[in-house]
Amino acid sequence: MEIGIVGLGKMGMNLAFNLKDHGYDVKGLDLSEAALAAAKKEGVATFTNLEELTASFNGRRIIWLMLPAGEPTEKVLEQLLPLLSAKDIVVEGGNSNYKDSVRRANTFAEADISYFDCGTSGGISGARNDACLMIGGDKEVFASIEQLFKDIAIENGYLYAGASGSGHFLKMVHNGIEYGMMQAIGEGFQVVEQSNYDFDLAEVARVWNHGSVVRSWLMEIAEAQFRQSPKLADYRGVVAASGEAKWTVETALEMDVPVPTIALSLFMRNLSQEDDSFSAKVVSALRNGFGGHEIVKK
């Protein structure tokens, strides 16, 4: 099966290698010459524009986008639509707003092209080996390519979520929950770090991650980051908010559902732009640990 990956960043590159490991004929496109060279070195066919990429397929095209949400994704999709044919498939794996995904699916359906919104979790390591996927779109077409998602996901790690937009809706809420969890971990470690006791924070994370009710991958990342930088001296407590928690709060307000923890964690991300707290340093370190997000240096 031929699959084209548009966007060979941290997630897209690793997804391409994951697919290649499972026997797929992977083609990659990116604006970065360095990214194209790295992909080509691992046996991925590379292209510099959508026209060449779409023309390279021998049969039905499956184009998987891994681009930043908003204008970058919108522009590529506008360019891509006239290059595709009926029965082709688009999978959009970025963190797009689910309302945009519904609109786009309707636009592509007018050309008899299937559009799947695929919420993708698990960070860089998940994209490379064991992704967690939430997929929205046409159920019958999904059944015809389900093996694709099963191959690259961790065991029991993919879900056909339902109609268009449902995959990105689930990822939006997932990321809202993630904000709350990371904020709680950060605040807890700030209390520990500022106490009168001389705690080894890596050891605290280790023991909490073995048998306790707060054990998690985030706690595992916390341990790893504390072992690398015991007091997180390399980090500033500045944490970006990428949009999903804001959308979660907005959607919850539309539904009259209270989400105070997620809302407060979002506000704390905004506050971190001004306040260099230890809790924000922990959150920054966690984001770097699972997603490779840039470290804001002192």
mmCIF file of C-alpha atoms in Angstrom:
data_model
loop_
_atom_site.group_PDB
_atom_site.id
_atom_site.type_symbol
_atom_site.label_atom_id
_atom_site.label_comp_id
_atom_site.label_asym_id
_atom_site.label_seq_id
_atom_site.Cartn_x
_atom_site.Cartn_y
_atom_site.Cartn_z
ATOM 1 C CA MET A 1 0.000 0.000 0.000
ATOM 2 C CA GLU A 2 1.343 3.415 -1.010
ATOM 3 C CA ILE A 3 1.134 6.221 1.548
ATOM 4 C CA GLY A 4 2.326 9.800 1.224
ATOM 5 C CA ILE A 5 3.334 11.689 4.373
ATOM 6 C CA VAL A 6 3.120 15.474 4.072
ATOM 7 C CA GLY A 7 5.138 17.046 6.871
ATOM 8 C CA LEU A 8 8.324 15.325 8.001
ATOM 9 C CA GLY A 9 8.739 17.044 11.341
ATOM 10 C CA LYS A 10 9.262 15.232 14.634
ATOM 11 C CA MET A 11 5.953 13.390 14.414
ATOM 12 C CA GLY A 12 5.672 12.984 10.649
ATOM 13 C CA MET A 13 9.187 11.633 10.212
ATOM 14 C CA ASN A 14 8.736 9.012 12.908
ATOM 15 C CA LEU A 15 5.333 8.060 11.539
ATOM 16 C CA ALA A 16 6.915 7.561 8.108
ATOM 17 C CA PHE A 17 9.549 5.246 9.585
ATOM 18 C CA ASN A 18 6.871 3.363 11.539
ATOM 19 C CA LEU A 19 4.901 2.772 8.358
ATOM 20 C CA LYS A 20 8.012 1.714 6.462
ATOM 21 C CA ASP A 21 8.866 -0.803 9.195
ATOM 22 C CA HIS A 22 5.449 -2.375 8.578
ATOM 23 C CA GLY A 23 6.022 -2.847 4.859
ATOM 24 C CA TYR A 24 4.235 0.186 3.445
ATOM 25 C CA ASP A 25 5.527 2.025 0.387
ATOM 26 C CA VAL A 26 6.131 5.383 2.047
ATOM 27 C CA LYS A 27 6.633 8.667 0.231
ATOM 28 C CA GLY A 28 7.524 11.885 2.052
ATOM 29 C CA LEU A 29 7.192 15.608 1.377
ATOM 30 C CA ASP A 30 8.606 18.508 3.356
ATOM 31 C CA LEU A 31 9.953 22.004 2.770
ATOM 32 C CA SER A 32 13.119 21.227 4.730
ATOM 33 C CA GLU A 33 16.017 19.845 2.710
ATOM 34 C CA ALA A 34 17.482 18.359 5.897
ATOM 35 C CA ALA A 35 14.241 16.501 6.618
ATOM 36 C CA LEU A 36 14.076 15.160 3.072
ATOM 37 C CA ALA A 37 17.698 14.003 3.275
ATOM 38 C CA ALA A 38 17.055 12.222 6.588
ATOM 39 C CA ALA A 39 13.972 10.489 5.192
ATOM 40 C CA LYS A 40 15.732 9.490 1.976
ATOM 41 C CA LYS A 41 18.620 8.024 3.972
ATOM 42 C CA GLU A 42 16.134 5.612 5.597
ATOM 43 C CA GLY A 43 14.667 4.532 2.259
ATOM 44 C CA VAL A 44 11.675 6.865 2.088
ATOM 45 C CA ALA A 45 11.027 8.266 -1.394
ATOM 46 C CA THR A 46 11.004 12.062 -1.150
ATOM 47 C CA PHE A 47 9.297 14.849 -3.050
ATOM 48 C CA THR A 48 9.424 18.624 -2.954
ATOM 49 C CA ASN A 49 5.874 19.450 -4.098
ATOM 50 C CA LEU A 50 2.374 18.015 -4.022
ATOM 51 C CA GLU A 51 2.140 17.643 -7.787
ATOM 52 C CA GLU A 52 5.110 15.268 -7.908
ATOM 53 C CA LEU A 53 3.976 13.387 -4.814
ATOM 54 C CA THR A 54 0.432 12.727 -6.035
ATOM 55 C CA ALA A 55 1.654 11.816 -9.527
ATOM 56 C CA SER A 56 3.973 9.150 -8.104
ATOM 57 C CA PHE A 57 1.149 6.823 -7.001
ATOM 58 C CA ASN A 58 0.268 3.800 -9.074
ATOM 59 C CA GLY A 59 -3.217 3.388 -7.642
ATOM 60 C CA ARG A 60 -5.457 4.872 -4.975
ATOM 61 C CA ARG A 61 -3.726 7.678 -3.146
ATOM 62 C CA ILE A 62 -3.552 7.793 0.640
ATOM 63 C CA ILE A 63 -2.143 11.132 1.767
ATOM 64 C CA TRP A 64 -1.423 11.535 5.486
ATOM 65 C CA LEU A 65 -0.878 15.102 6.704
ATOM 66 C CA MET A 66 1.230 15.799 9.817
ATOM 67 C CA LEU A 67 1.264 19.587 9.815
ATOM 68 C CA PRO A 68 0.608 22.343 12.366
ATOM 69 C CA ALA A 69 -3.066 23.088 12.872
ATOM 70 C CA GLY A 70 -4.640 26.112 11.257
ATOM 71 C CA GLU A 71 -3.304 27.923 8.207
ATOM 72 C CA PRO A 72 -0.471 25.486 7.283
ATOM 73 C CA THR A 73 -2.906 22.543 7.126
ATOM 74 C CA GLU A 74 -5.610 24.634 5.425
ATOM 75 C CA LYS A 75 -3.291 25.830 2.667
ATOM 76 C CA VAL A 76 -1.933 22.371 1.883
ATOM 77 C CA LEU A 77 -5.431 20.895 1.737
ATOM 78 C CA GLU A 78 -6.546 23.621 -0.676
ATOM 79 C CA GLN A 79 -3.613 22.764 -2.942
ATOM 80 C CA LEU A 80 -4.129 19.019 -2.528
ATOM 81 C CA LEU A 81 -7.835 18.748 -3.352
ATOM 82 C CA PRO A 82 -7.614 19.381 -7.133
ATOM 83 C CA LEU A 83 -4.707 16.919 -7.409
ATOM 84 C CA LEU A 84 -6.711 13.978 -6.057
ATOM 85 C CA SER A 85 -9.279 11.697 -7.676
ATOM 86 C CA ALA A 86 -12.461 10.001 -6.548
ATOM 87 C CA LYS A 87 -11.886 7.235 -3.964
ATOM 88 C CA ASP A 88 -8.579 8.700 -2.826
ATOM 89 C CA ILE A 89 -8.095 9.108 0.928
ATOM 90 C CA VAL A 90 -6.774 11.923 3.097
ATOM 91 C CA VAL A 91 -5.780 11.315 6.728
ATOM 92 C CA GLU A 92 -5.178 14.473 8.764
ATOM 93 C CA GLY A 93 -3.112 13.601 11.807
ATOM 94 C CA GLY A 94 -2.375 17.023 13.268
ATOM 95 C CA ASN A 95 -4.165 18.677 16.173
ATOM 96 C CA SER A 96 -6.824 20.460 14.143
ATOM 97 C CA ASN A 97 -10.011 21.872 15.592
ATOM 98 C CA TYR A 98 -12.719 19.243 15.125
ATOM 99 C CA LYS A 99 -15.065 21.827 13.578
ATOM 100 C CA ASP A 100 -12.481 22.471 10.853
ATOM 101 C CA SER A 101 -12.258 18.713 10.295
ATOM 102 C CA VAL A 102 -16.030 18.418 9.780
ATOM 103 C CA ARG A 103 -15.976 21.281 7.277
ATOM 104 C CA ARG A 104 -13.023 19.805 5.403
ATOM 105 C CA ALA A 105 -14.557 16.337 5.278
ATOM 106 C CA ASN A 106 -17.690 17.795 3.683
ATOM 107 C CA THR A 107 -15.610 19.650 1.099
ATOM 108 C CA PHE A 108 -13.629 16.546 0.138
ATOM 109 C CA ALA A 109 -16.789 14.407 0.083
ATOM 110 C CA GLU A 110 -18.123 16.584 -2.743
ATOM 111 C CA ALA A 111 -15.259 15.178 -4.836
ATOM 112 C CA ASP A 112 -15.903 11.620 -3.559
ATOM 113 C CA ILE A 113 -12.655 11.737 -1.558
ATOM 114 C CA SER A 114 -12.631 10.262 1.940
ATOM 115 C CA TYR A 115 -11.283 12.488 4.691
ATOM 116 C CA PHE A 116 -10.276 11.085 8.070
ATOM 117 C CA ASP A 117 -9.407 13.184 11.101
ATOM 118 C CA CYS A 118 -6.902 11.218 13.150
ATOM 119 C CA GLY A 119 -6.096 12.342 16.671
ATOM 120 C CA THR A 120 -2.552 11.149 17.334
ATOM 121 C CA SER A 121 -1.105 10.674 20.810
ATOM 122 C CA GLY A 122 1.970 9.052 22.306
ATOM 123 C CA GLY A 123 4.513 11.713 21.430
ATOM 124 C CA ILE A 124 7.550 11.116 19.251
ATOM 125 C CA SER A 125 8.156 7.597 20.559
ATOM 126 C CA GLY A 126 4.534 6.671 19.861
ATOM 127 C CA ALA A 127 4.723 7.933 16.294
ATOM 128 C CA ARG A 128 7.861 5.854 15.807
ATOM 129 C CA ASN A 129 6.670 2.592 17.328
ATOM 130 C CA ASP A 130 3.361 2.467 19.212
ATOM 131 C CA ALA A 131 0.947 5.267 18.390
ATOM 132 C CA CYS A 132 -2.417 5.928 20.012
ATOM 133 C CA LEU A 133 -4.935 6.886 17.330
ATOM 134 C CA MET A 134 -8.514 8.190 17.379
ATOM 135 C CA ILE A 135 -10.049 8.243 13.900
ATOM 136 C CA GLY A 136 -13.182 9.942 12.600
ATOM 137 C CA GLY A 137 -14.701 9.542 9.135
ATOM 138 C CA ASP A 138 -16.694 7.210 6.917
ATOM 139 C CA LYS A 139 -17.077 3.840 8.638
ATOM 140 C CA GLU A 140 -17.124 1.679 5.499
ATOM 141 C CA VAL A 141 -14.015 3.302 4.042
ATOM 142 C CA PHE A 142 -12.318 3.039 7.426
ATOM 143 C CA ALA A 143 -12.895 -0.724 7.384
ATOM 144 C CA SER A 144 -10.987 -0.938 4.098
ATOM 145 C CA ILE A 145 -7.853 0.652 5.608
ATOM 146 C CA GLU A 146 -8.239 -0.353 9.267
ATOM 147 C CA GLN A 147 -5.169 -2.596 9.087
ATOM 148 C CA LEU A 148 -3.079 0.513 8.421
ATOM 149 C CA PHE A 149 -3.990 1.997 11.801
ATOM 150 C CA LYS A 150 -3.718 -1.347 13.566
ATOM 151 C CA ASP A 151 -0.191 -1.864 12.247
ATOM 152 C CA ILE A 152 1.273 1.386 13.546
ATOM 153 C CA ALA A 153 -0.627 1.613 16.840
ATOM 154 C CA ILE A 154 0.207 0.034 20.161
ATOM 155 C CA GLU A 155 -1.943 -3.010 20.988
ATOM 156 C CA ASN A 156 -5.521 -1.828 21.613
ATOM 157 C CA GLY A 157 -4.284 1.671 20.782
ATOM 158 C CA TYR A 158 -6.581 2.737 17.952
ATOM 159 C CA LEU A 159 -10.271 3.550 17.856
ATOM 160 C CA TYR A 160 -12.745 4.231 15.088
ATOM 161 C CA ALA A 161 -14.374 7.127 16.924
ATOM 162 C CA GLY A 162 -17.330 7.787 14.621
ATOM 163 C CA ALA A 163 -18.426 10.485 12.208
ATOM 164 C CA SER A 164 -16.142 13.191 10.820
ATOM 165 C CA GLY A 165 -14.622 15.347 13.519
ATOM 166 C CA SER A 166 -14.905 12.713 16.251
ATOM 167 C CA GLY A 167 -11.230 11.768 16.124
ATOM 168 C CA HIS A 168 -10.026 15.313 16.602
ATOM 169 C CA PHE A 169 -12.751 15.944 19.178
ATOM 170 C CA LEU A 170 -11.405 13.091 21.305
ATOM 171 C CA LYS A 171 -7.824 14.322 20.881
ATOM 172 C CA MET A 172 -8.912 17.813 21.921
ATOM 173 C CA VAL A 173 -10.441 16.534 25.155
ATOM 174 C CA HIS A 174 -7.458 14.192 25.669
ATOM 175 C CA ASN A 175 -5.104 17.161 25.519
ATOM 176 C CA GLY A 176 -7.293 19.128 27.903
ATOM 177 C CA ILE A 177 -7.004 16.279 30.406
ATOM 178 C CA GLU A 178 -3.254 16.189 29.756
ATOM 179 C CA TYR A 179 -2.981 19.870 30.674
ATOM 180 C CA GLY A 180 -4.668 19.206 34.018
ATOM 181 C CA MET A 181 -2.515 16.175 34.805
ATOM 182 C CA MET A 182 0.725 17.955 33.964
ATOM 183 C CA GLN A 183 -0.249 20.989 36.011
ATOM 184 C CA ALA A 184 -1.021 18.814 39.055
ATOM 185 C CA ILE A 185 2.317 17.008 38.729
ATOM 186 C CA GLY A 186 4.148 20.307 38.390
ATOM 187 C CA GLU A 187 2.451 21.844 41.426
ATOM 188 C CA GLY A 188 3.064 18.738 43.527
ATOM 189 C CA PHE A 189 6.771 18.717 42.746
ATOM 190 C CA GLN A 190 7.010 22.411 43.538
ATOM 191 C CA VAL A 191 5.681 21.700 47.039
ATOM 192 C CA VAL A 192 8.152 18.818 47.386
ATOM 193 C CA GLU A 193 11.077 20.864 46.059
ATOM 194 C CA GLN A 194 10.402 23.851 48.325
ATOM 195 C CA SER A 195 9.880 21.801 51.498
ATOM 196 C CA ASN A 196 12.397 21.619 54.330
ATOM 197 C CA TYR A 197 13.349 18.083 53.323
ATOM 198 C CA ASP A 198 16.219 17.257 50.988
ATOM 199 C CA PHE A 199 14.327 15.107 48.513
ATOM 200 C CA ASP A 200 15.857 13.497 45.447
ATOM 201 C CA LEU A 201 13.133 14.426 42.959
ATOM 202 C CA ALA A 202 14.050 11.652 40.532
ATOM 203 C CA GLU A 203 13.702 9.103 43.329
ATOM 204 C CA VAL A 204 10.365 10.603 44.367
ATOM 205 C CA ALA A 205 9.110 10.248 40.775
ATOM 206 C CA ARG A 206 10.449 6.691 40.667
ATOM 207 C CA VAL A 207 8.641 5.511 43.773
ATOM 208 C CA TRP A 208 5.418 7.280 42.800
ATOM 209 C CA ASN A 209 5.551 5.476 39.477
ATOM 210 C CA HIS A 210 5.640 2.019 41.092
ATOM 211 C CA GLY A 211 2.321 0.934 42.512
ATOM 212 C CA SER A 212 0.938 4.346 43.481
ATOM 213 C CA VAL A 213 -2.336 5.767 42.183
ATOM 214 C CA VAL A 214 -0.465 8.535 40.322
ATOM 215 C CA ARG A 215 1.818 6.204 38.356
ATOM 216 C CA SER A 216 1.867 7.145 34.686
ATOM 217 C CA TRP A 217 4.010 7.778 31.622
ATOM 218 C CA LEU A 218 4.183 11.431 32.672
ATOM 219 C CA MET A 219 5.683 10.383 36.005
ATOM 220 C CA GLU A 220 8.173 8.202 34.126
ATOM 221 C CA ILE A 221 9.136 11.230 32.040
ATOM 222 C CA ALA A 222 9.448 13.308 35.204
ATOM 223 C CA GLU A 223 11.916 10.803 36.644
ATOM 224 C CA ALA A 224 13.979 10.830 33.457
ATOM 225 C CA GLN A 225 14.065 14.628 33.322
ATOM 226 C CA PHE A 226 15.018 14.968 36.998
ATOM 227 C CA ARG A 227 17.848 12.458 36.540
ATOM 228 C CA GLN A 228 19.142 14.548 33.651
ATOM 229 C CA SER A 229 18.681 17.881 35.446
ATOM 230 C CA PRO A 230 17.926 17.399 39.191
ATOM 231 C CA LYS A 231 16.666 20.944 39.745
ATOM 232 C CA LEU A 232 15.638 21.590 36.113
ATOM 233 C CA ALA A 233 18.255 24.310 35.925
ATOM 234 C CA ASP A 234 18.220 24.122 32.122
ATOM 235 C CA TYR A 235 14.549 25.109 31.965
ATOM 236 C CA ARG A 236 12.655 28.322 32.346
ATOM 237 C CA GLY A 237 9.126 28.065 33.670
ATOM 238 C CA VAL A 238 7.612 29.192 30.377
ATOM 239 C CA VAL A 239 5.082 26.776 28.883
ATOM 240 C CA ALA A 240 3.319 27.286 25.563
ATOM 241 C CA ALA A 241 -0.381 26.519 25.116
ATOM 242 C CA SER A 242 -0.908 24.882 21.730
ATOM 243 C CA GLY A 243 -4.664 25.408 21.489
ATOM 244 C CA GLU A 244 -6.383 22.135 22.358
ATOM 245 C CA ALA A 245 -7.093 22.998 26.004
ATOM 246 C CA LYS A 246 -8.564 26.338 24.927
ATOM 247 C CA TRP A 247 -10.827 24.525 22.455
ATOM 248 C CA THR A 248 -11.793 22.035 25.172
ATOM 249 C CA VAL A 249 -12.810 24.834 27.523
ATOM 250 C CA GLU A 250 -14.700 26.659 24.774
ATOM 251 C CA THR A 251 -16.520 23.480 23.753
ATOM 252 C CA ALA A 252 -17.361 22.668 27.362
ATOM 253 C CA LEU A 253 -18.833 26.157 27.772
ATOM 254 C CA GLU A 254 -20.958 25.619 24.659
ATOM 255 C CA MET A 255 -22.193 22.360 26.216
ATOM 256 C CA ASP A 256 -22.665 23.877 29.709
ATOM 257 C CA VAL A 257 -20.210 21.313 31.110
ATOM 258 C CA PRO A 258 -17.976 22.555 33.968
ATOM 259 C CA VAL A 259 -14.249 21.869 33.445
ATOM 260 C CA PRO A 260 -12.569 23.968 36.164
ATOM 261 C CA THR A 261 -9.376 21.911 36.383
ATOM 262 C CA ILE A 262 -8.697 22.071 32.647
ATOM 263 C CA ALA A 263 -9.588 25.777 32.571
ATOM 264 C CA LEU A 264 -7.244 26.599 35.442
ATOM 265 C CA SER A 265 -4.412 24.585 33.888
ATOM 266 C CA LEU A 266 -4.865 26.606 30.689
ATOM 267 C CA PHE A 267 -4.723 29.862 32.647
ATOM 268 C CA MET A 268 -1.555 28.648 34.370
ATOM 269 C CA ARG A 269 0.050 28.099 30.956
ATOM 270 C CA ASN A 270 -0.755 31.732 30.165
ATOM 271 C CA LEU A 271 0.550 32.875 33.567
ATOM 272 C CA SER A 272 3.802 30.983 32.973
ATOM 273 C CA GLN A 273 4.658 33.493 30.256
ATOM 274 C CA GLU A 274 5.253 35.959 33.110
ATOM 275 C CA ASP A 275 6.024 33.779 36.174
ATOM 276 C CA ASP A 276 9.107 31.530 36.234
ATOM 277 C CA SER A 277 7.785 29.001 38.784
ATOM 278 C CA PHE A 278 9.192 25.549 39.521
ATOM 279 C CA SER A 279 5.818 23.958 38.711
ATOM 280 C CA ALA A 280 5.979 25.497 35.232
ATOM 281 C CA LYS A 281 9.547 24.189 34.851
ATOM 282 C CA VAL A 282 8.242 20.679 35.556
ATOM 283 C CA VAL A 283 5.480 21.075 32.963
ATOM 284 C CA SER A 284 8.006 22.381 30.441
ATOM 285 C CA ALA A 285 10.268 19.399 31.148
ATOM 286 C CA LEU A 286 7.363 16.969 30.723
ATOM 287 C CA ARG A 287 6.414 18.487 27.362
ATOM 288 C CA ASN A 288 10.013 18.240 26.208
ATOM 289 C CA GLY A 289 10.150 14.627 27.382
ATOM 290 C CA PHE A 290 7.218 13.312 25.372
ATOM 291 C CA GLY A 291 6.915 15.709 22.474
ATOM 292 C CA GLY A 292 10.357 17.155 21.973
ATOM 293 C CA HIS A 293 8.954 20.643 22.532
ATOM 294 C CA GLU A 294 11.653 23.302 22.603
ATOM 295 C CA ILE A 295 13.270 24.081 25.939
ATOM 296 C CA VAL A 296 13.115 27.764 26.843
ATOM 297 C CA LYS A 297 16.608 28.416 28.163
ATOM 298 C CA LYS A 298 17.417 30.783 30.981
#
